[in-house]
């Protein structure tokens, strides 16, 4: 929460899939190598699992699940 307050903006966290890959990148070091110069900041929270995140569109009055993944809605 302190980081969000300091930045004054929300933080986005999502499963990282690079074009042409069959599985998401779960290792932060692989993410750094694969996205060098394309992302402003990567917070290393350790190695994740390979279950994609759930993506929900909240731009309309009713939420729409774009991709069902890890987590419940």
GROMACS .gro file of N, CA, C and O in nm:
model
  292
    1UNK      N    1   0.082  -0.119   0.000
    1UNK     CA    2   0.000   0.000   0.000
    1UNK      C    3   0.087   0.126   0.000
    1UNK      O    4   0.054   0.223  -0.065
    2UNK      N    5   0.199   0.120   0.071
    2UNK     CA    6   0.289   0.235   0.075
    2UNK      C    7   0.345   0.267  -0.063
    2UNK      O    8   0.359   0.384  -0.099
    3UNK      N    9   0.375   0.164  -0.140
    3UNK     CA   10   0.428   0.185  -0.275
    3UNK      C   11   0.322   0.250  -0.364
    3UNK      O   12   0.352   0.343  -0.439
    4UNK      N   13   0.198   0.206  -0.355
    4UNK     CA   14   0.089   0.265  -0.434
    4UNK      C   15   0.072   0.412  -0.396
    4UNK      O   16   0.058   0.499  -0.482
    5UNK      N   17   0.075   0.441  -0.267
    5UNK     CA   18   0.062   0.580  -0.222
    5UNK      C   19   0.179   0.665  -0.273
    5UNK      O   20   0.159   0.778  -0.316
    6UNK      N   21   0.300   0.609  -0.266
    6UNK     CA   22   0.417   0.685  -0.311
    6UNK      C   23   0.413   0.712  -0.461
    6UNK      O   24   0.450   0.820  -0.506
    7UNK      N   25   0.367   0.614  -0.538
    7UNK     CA   26   0.359   0.631  -0.683
    7UNK      C   27   0.241   0.718  -0.724
    7UNK      O   28   0.245   0.784  -0.827
    8UNK      N   29   0.135   0.713  -0.644
    8UNK     CA   30   0.015   0.789  -0.678
    8UNK      C   31  -0.063   0.726  -0.791
    8UNK      O   32  -0.148   0.790  -0.853
    9UNK      N   33  -0.034   0.599  -0.822
    9UNK     CA   34  -0.100   0.527  -0.931
    9UNK      C   35  -0.119   0.381  -0.890
    9UNK      O   36  -0.045   0.331  -0.805
   10UNK      N   37  -0.213   0.313  -0.952
   10UNK     CA   38  -0.230   0.170  -0.921
   10UNK      C   39  -0.114   0.088  -0.977
   10UNK      O   40  -0.041   0.133  -1.065
   11UNK      N   41  -0.100  -0.032  -0.923
   11UNK     CA   42   0.002  -0.126  -0.970
   11UNK      C   43  -0.069  -0.240  -1.041
   11UNK      O   44  -0.168  -0.293  -0.992
   12UNK      N   45  -0.020  -0.277  -1.156
   12UNK     CA   46  -0.078  -0.387  -1.233
   12UNK      C   47   0.007  -0.511  -1.214
   12UNK      O   48   0.129  -0.507  -1.225
   13UNK      N   49  -0.060  -0.622  -1.187
   13UNK     CA   50   0.007  -0.750  -1.178
   13UNK      C   51  -0.068  -0.847  -1.267
   13UNK      O   52  -0.190  -0.858  -1.259
   14UNK      N   53   0.004  -0.915  -1.354
   14UNK     CA   54  -0.062  -1.008  -1.446
   14UNK      C   55   0.035  -1.118  -1.484
   14UNK      O   56   0.156  -1.106  -1.467
   15UNK      N   57  -0.019  -1.225  -1.535
   15UNK     CA   58   0.063  -1.334  -1.587
   15UNK      C   59   0.136  -1.283  -1.711
   15UNK      O   60   0.077  -1.217  -1.796
   16UNK      N   61   0.265  -1.314  -1.720
   16UNK     CA   62   0.344  -1.266  -1.833
   16UNK      C   63   0.356  -1.374  -1.939
   16UNK      O   64   0.420  -1.478  -1.918
   17UNK      N   65   0.290  -1.351  -2.052
   17UNK     CA   66   0.299  -1.440  -2.167
   17UNK      C   67   0.364  -1.360  -2.279
   17UNK      O   68   0.314  -1.255  -2.319
   18UNK      N   69   0.477  -1.407  -2.329
   18UNK     CA   70   0.541  -1.341  -2.443
   18UNK      C   71   0.494  -1.407  -2.572
   18UNK      O   72   0.465  -1.528  -2.575
   19UNK      N   73   0.487  -1.330  -2.677
   19UNK     CA   74   0.442  -1.381  -2.807
   19UNK      C   75   0.525  -1.502  -2.847
   19UNK      O   76   0.648  -1.501  -2.838
   20UNK      N   77   0.456  -1.608  -2.887
   20UNK     CA   78   0.523  -1.730  -2.931
   20UNK      C   79   0.551  -1.830  -2.821
   20UNK      O   80   0.589  -1.943  -2.849
   21UNK      N   81   0.534  -1.791  -2.694
   21UNK     CA   82   0.558  -1.883  -2.583
   21UNK      C   83   0.435  -1.969  -2.557
   21UNK      O   84   0.322  -1.923  -2.571
   22UNK      N   85   0.458  -2.094  -2.517
   22UNK     CA   86   0.348  -2.186  -2.485
   22UNK      C   87   0.307  -2.179  -2.339
   22UNK      O   88   0.199  -2.224  -2.303
   23UNK      N   89   0.395  -2.128  -2.255
   23UNK     CA   90   0.366  -2.117  -2.112
   23UNK      C   91   0.405  -1.977  -2.063
   23UNK      O   92   0.487  -1.909  -2.124
   24UNK      N   93   0.345  -1.936  -1.951
   24UNK     CA   94   0.380  -1.804  -1.898
   24UNK      C   95   0.519  -1.806  -1.835
   24UNK      O   96   0.572  -1.911  -1.799
   25UNK      N   97   0.577  -1.689  -1.821
   25UNK     CA   98   0.706  -1.675  -1.753
   25UNK      C   99   0.679  -1.666  -1.603
   25UNK      O  100   0.605  -1.580  -1.558
   26UNK      N  101   0.739  -1.756  -1.527
   26UNK     CA  102   0.716  -1.764  -1.383
   26UNK      C  103   0.836  -1.719  -1.301
   26UNK      O  104   0.824  -1.692  -1.182
   27UNK      N  105   0.951  -1.713  -1.363
   27UNK     CA  106   1.074  -1.676  -1.295
   27UNK      C  107   1.103  -1.528  -1.323
   27UNK      O  108   1.112  -1.487  -1.439
   28UNK      N  109   1.118  -1.446  -1.219
   28UNK     CA  110   1.142  -1.303  -1.241
   28UNK      C  111   1.267  -1.274  -1.324
   28UNK      O  112   1.271  -1.177  -1.399
   29UNK      N  113   1.369  -1.359  -1.313
   29UNK     CA  114   1.491  -1.336  -1.392
   29UNK      C  115   1.465  -1.359  -1.541
   29UNK      O  116   1.519  -1.288  -1.625
   30UNK      N  117   1.380  -1.456  -1.573
   30UNK     CA  118   1.342  -1.477  -1.712
   30UNK      C  119   1.258  -1.360  -1.763
   30UNK      O  120   1.268  -1.321  -1.879
   31UNK      N  121   1.175  -1.304  -1.676
   31UNK     CA  122   1.093  -1.188  -1.714
   31UNK      C  123   1.182  -1.068  -1.746
   31UNK      O  124   1.159  -0.997  -1.844
   32UNK      N  125   1.283  -1.048  -1.665
   32UNK     CA  126   1.376  -0.937  -1.690
   32UNK      C  127   1.447  -0.955  -1.824
   32UNK      O  128   1.457  -0.862  -1.903
   33UNK      N  129   1.493  -1.076  -1.851
   33UNK     CA  130   1.562  -1.104  -1.978
   33UNK      C  131   1.467  -1.088  -2.096
   33UNK      O  132   1.503  -1.030  -2.198
   34UNK      N  133   1.344  -1.139  -2.083
   34UNK     CA  134   1.249  -1.136  -2.194
   34UNK      C  135   1.189  -1.000  -2.222
   34UNK      O  136   1.141  -0.975  -2.332
   35UNK      N  137   1.192  -0.912  -2.124
   35UNK     CA  138   1.126  -0.781  -2.138
   35UNK      C  139   1.222  -0.665  -2.123
   35UNK      O  140   1.180  -0.552  -2.102
   36UNK      N  141   1.350  -0.691  -2.136
   36UNK     CA  142   1.450  -0.586  -2.115
   36UNK      C  143   1.417  -0.460  -2.197
   36UNK      O  144   1.401  -0.467  -2.318
   37UNK      N  145   1.406  -0.349  -2.127
   37UNK     CA  146   1.381  -0.221  -2.193
   37UNK      C  147   1.236  -0.195  -2.229
   37UNK      O  148   1.203  -0.090  -2.282
   38UNK      N  149   1.145  -0.289  -2.201
   38UNK     CA  150   1.005  -0.272  -2.238
   38UNK      C  151   0.914  -0.246  -2.119
   38UNK      O  152   0.800  -0.205  -2.136
   39UNK      N  153   0.963  -0.273  -1.998
   39UNK     CA  154   0.884  -0.254  -1.877
   39UNK      C  155   0.961  -0.163  -1.784
   39UNK      O  156   1.083  -0.177  -1.767
   40UNK      N  157   0.891  -0.068  -1.721
   40UNK     CA  158   0.956   0.029  -1.634
   40UNK      C  159   1.012  -0.033  -1.507
   40UNK      O  160   1.118   0.005  -1.459
   41UNK      N  161   0.938  -0.128  -1.449
   41UNK     CA  162   0.979  -0.183  -1.319
   41UNK      C  163   0.926  -0.324  -1.303
   41UNK      O  164   0.811  -0.353  -1.339
   42UNK      N  165   1.009  -0.413  -1.253
   42UNK     CA  166   0.966  -0.548  -1.219
   42UNK      C  167   0.996  -0.568  -1.071
   42UNK      O  168   1.111  -0.552  -1.027
   43UNK      N  169   0.894  -0.600  -0.993
   43UNK     CA  170   0.913  -0.631  -0.851
   43UNK      C  171   0.930  -0.782  -0.839
   43UNK      O  172   0.843  -0.858  -0.878
   44UNK      N  173   1.043  -0.823  -0.787
   44UNK     CA  174   1.074  -0.965  -0.773
   44UNK      C  175   1.004  -1.019  -0.649
   44UNK      O  176   1.044  -0.993  -0.537
   45UNK      N  177   0.898  -1.097  -0.671
   45UNK     CA  178   0.825  -1.161  -0.561
   45UNK      C  179   0.854  -1.310  -0.557
   45UNK      O  180   0.780  -1.387  -0.498
   46UNK      N  181   0.960  -1.351  -0.624
   46UNK     CA  182   0.996  -1.492  -0.627
   46UNK      C  183   0.934  -1.562  -0.746
   46UNK      O  184   0.864  -1.503  -0.827
   47UNK      N  185   0.962  -1.690  -0.754
   47UNK     CA  186   0.911  -1.771  -0.865
   47UNK      C  187   0.765  -1.804  -0.842
   47UNK      O  188   0.728  -1.853  -0.736
   48UNK      N  189   0.683  -1.774  -0.941
   48UNK     CA  190   0.540  -1.800  -0.932
   48UNK      C  191   0.504  -1.935  -0.992
   48UNK      O  192   0.591  -2.012  -1.031
   49UNK      N  193   0.372  -1.961  -0.997
   49UNK     CA  194   0.329  -2.085  -1.060
   49UNK      C  195   0.288  -2.056  -1.204
   49UNK      O  196   0.291  -1.942  -1.249
   50UNK      N  197   0.250  -2.161  -1.276
   50UNK     CA  198   0.218  -2.143  -1.418
   50UNK      C  199   0.068  -2.135  -1.444
   50UNK      O  200   0.024  -2.154  -1.557
   51UNK      N  201  -0.010  -2.104  -1.341
   51UNK     CA  202  -0.154  -2.087  -1.360
   51UNK      C  203  -0.180  -1.939  -1.392
   51UNK      O  204  -0.144  -1.851  -1.312
   52UNK      N  205  -0.237  -1.909  -1.507
   52UNK     CA  206  -0.259  -1.768  -1.543
   52UNK      C  207  -0.356  -1.698  -1.448
   52UNK      O  208  -0.438  -1.762  -1.384
   53UNK      N  209  -0.345  -1.569  -1.442
   53UNK     CA  210  -0.435  -1.488  -1.361
   53UNK      C  211  -0.572  -1.479  -1.429
   53UNK      O  212  -0.584  -1.498  -1.549
   54UNK      N  213  -0.672  -1.447  -1.349
   54UNK     CA  214  -0.804  -1.419  -1.403
   54UNK      C  215  -0.807  -1.272  -1.443
   54UNK      O  216  -0.760  -1.186  -1.369
   55UNK      N  217  -0.861  -1.243  -1.560
   55UNK     CA  218  -0.871  -1.105  -1.608
   55UNK      C  219  -1.018  -1.067  -1.614
   55UNK      O  220  -1.098  -1.137  -1.677
   56UNK      N  221  -1.053  -0.957  -1.547
   56UNK     CA  222  -1.193  -0.912  -1.540
   56UNK      C  223  -1.203  -0.770  -1.593
   56UNK      O  224  -1.126  -0.683  -1.553
   57UNK      N  225  -1.297  -0.746  -1.681
   57UNK     CA  226  -1.322  -0.614  -1.738
   57UNK      C  227  -1.427  -0.544  -1.652
   57UNK      O  228  -1.541  -0.588  -1.642
   58UNK      N  229  -1.388  -0.434  -1.588
   58UNK     CA  230  -1.478  -0.356  -1.504
   58UNK      C  231  -1.519  -0.225  -1.571
   58UNK      O  232  -1.566  -0.134  -1.504
   59UNK      N  233  -1.502  -0.215  -1.701
   59UNK     CA  234  -1.535  -0.088  -1.768
   59UNK      C  235  -1.684  -0.070  -1.790
   59UNK      O  236  -1.728   0.040  -1.820
   60UNK      N  237  -1.762  -0.175  -1.779
   60UNK     CA  238  -1.907  -0.167  -1.793
   60UNK      C  239  -1.972  -0.179  -1.655
   60UNK      O  240  -1.904  -0.204  -1.556
   61UNK      N  241  -2.103  -0.165  -1.649
   61UNK     CA  242  -2.172  -0.173  -1.520
   61UNK      C  243  -2.163  -0.312  -1.458
   61UNK      O  244  -2.158  -0.325  -1.336
   62UNK      N  245  -2.162  -0.416  -1.540
   62UNK     CA  246  -2.146  -0.553  -1.490
   62UNK      C  247  -2.008  -0.604  -1.530
   62UNK      O  248  -1.968  -0.594  -1.646
   63UNK      N  249  -1.934  -0.661  -1.434
   63UNK     CA  250  -1.801  -0.715  -1.466
   63UNK      C  251  -1.811  -0.830  -1.567
   63UNK      O  252  -1.906  -0.908  -1.565
   64UNK      N  253  -1.712  -0.839  -1.656
   64UNK     CA  254  -1.708  -0.943  -1.758
   64UNK      C  255  -1.575  -1.017  -1.742
   64UNK      O  256  -1.468  -0.955  -1.744
   65UNK      N  257  -1.581  -1.150  -1.728
   65UNK     CA  258  -1.458  -1.228  -1.719
   65UNK      C  259  -1.401  -1.245  -1.860
   65UNK      O  260  -1.465  -1.302  -1.947
   66UNK      N  261  -1.282  -1.191  -1.879
   66UNK     CA  262  -1.214  -1.200  -2.008
   66UNK      C  263  -1.137  -1.331  -2.017
   66UNK      O  264  -1.134  -1.396  -2.120
   67UNK      N  265  -1.072  -1.368  -1.907
   67UNK     CA  266  -0.998  -1.494  -1.900
   67UNK      C  267  -1.011  -1.550  -1.760
   67UNK      O  268  -0.976  -1.484  -1.663
   68UNK      N  269  -1.064  -1.672  -1.748
   68UNK     CA  270  -1.072  -1.738  -1.618
   68UNK      C  271  -0.939  -1.806  -1.590
   68UNK      O  272  -0.889  -1.881  -1.674
   69UNK      N  273  -0.883  -1.775  -1.478
   69UNK     CA  274  -0.755  -1.835  -1.440
   69UNK      C  275  -0.755  -1.857  -1.290
   69UNK      O  276  -0.858  -1.892  -1.231
   70UNK      N  277  -0.642  -1.833  -1.228
   70UNK     CA  278  -0.628  -1.852  -1.085
   70UNK      C  279  -0.714  -1.749  -1.012
   70UNK      O  280  -0.725  -1.635  -1.054
   71UNK      N  281  -0.774  -1.791  -0.908
   71UNK     CA  282  -0.858  -1.702  -0.828
   71UNK      C  283  -1.004  -1.722  -0.860
   71UNK      O  284  -1.040  -1.776  -0.964
   72UNK      N  285  -1.086  -1.684  -0.766
   72UNK     CA  286  -1.230  -1.698  -0.783
   72UNK      C  287  -1.293  -1.560  -0.800
   72UNK      O  288  -1.247  -1.462  -0.748
   73UNK      N  289  -1.402  -1.558  -0.874
   73UNK     CA  290  -1.476  -1.434  -0.894
   73UNK      C  291  -1.617  -1.454  -0.849
   73UNK      O  292  -1.681  -1.549  -0.876
   0.00000   0.00000   0.00000
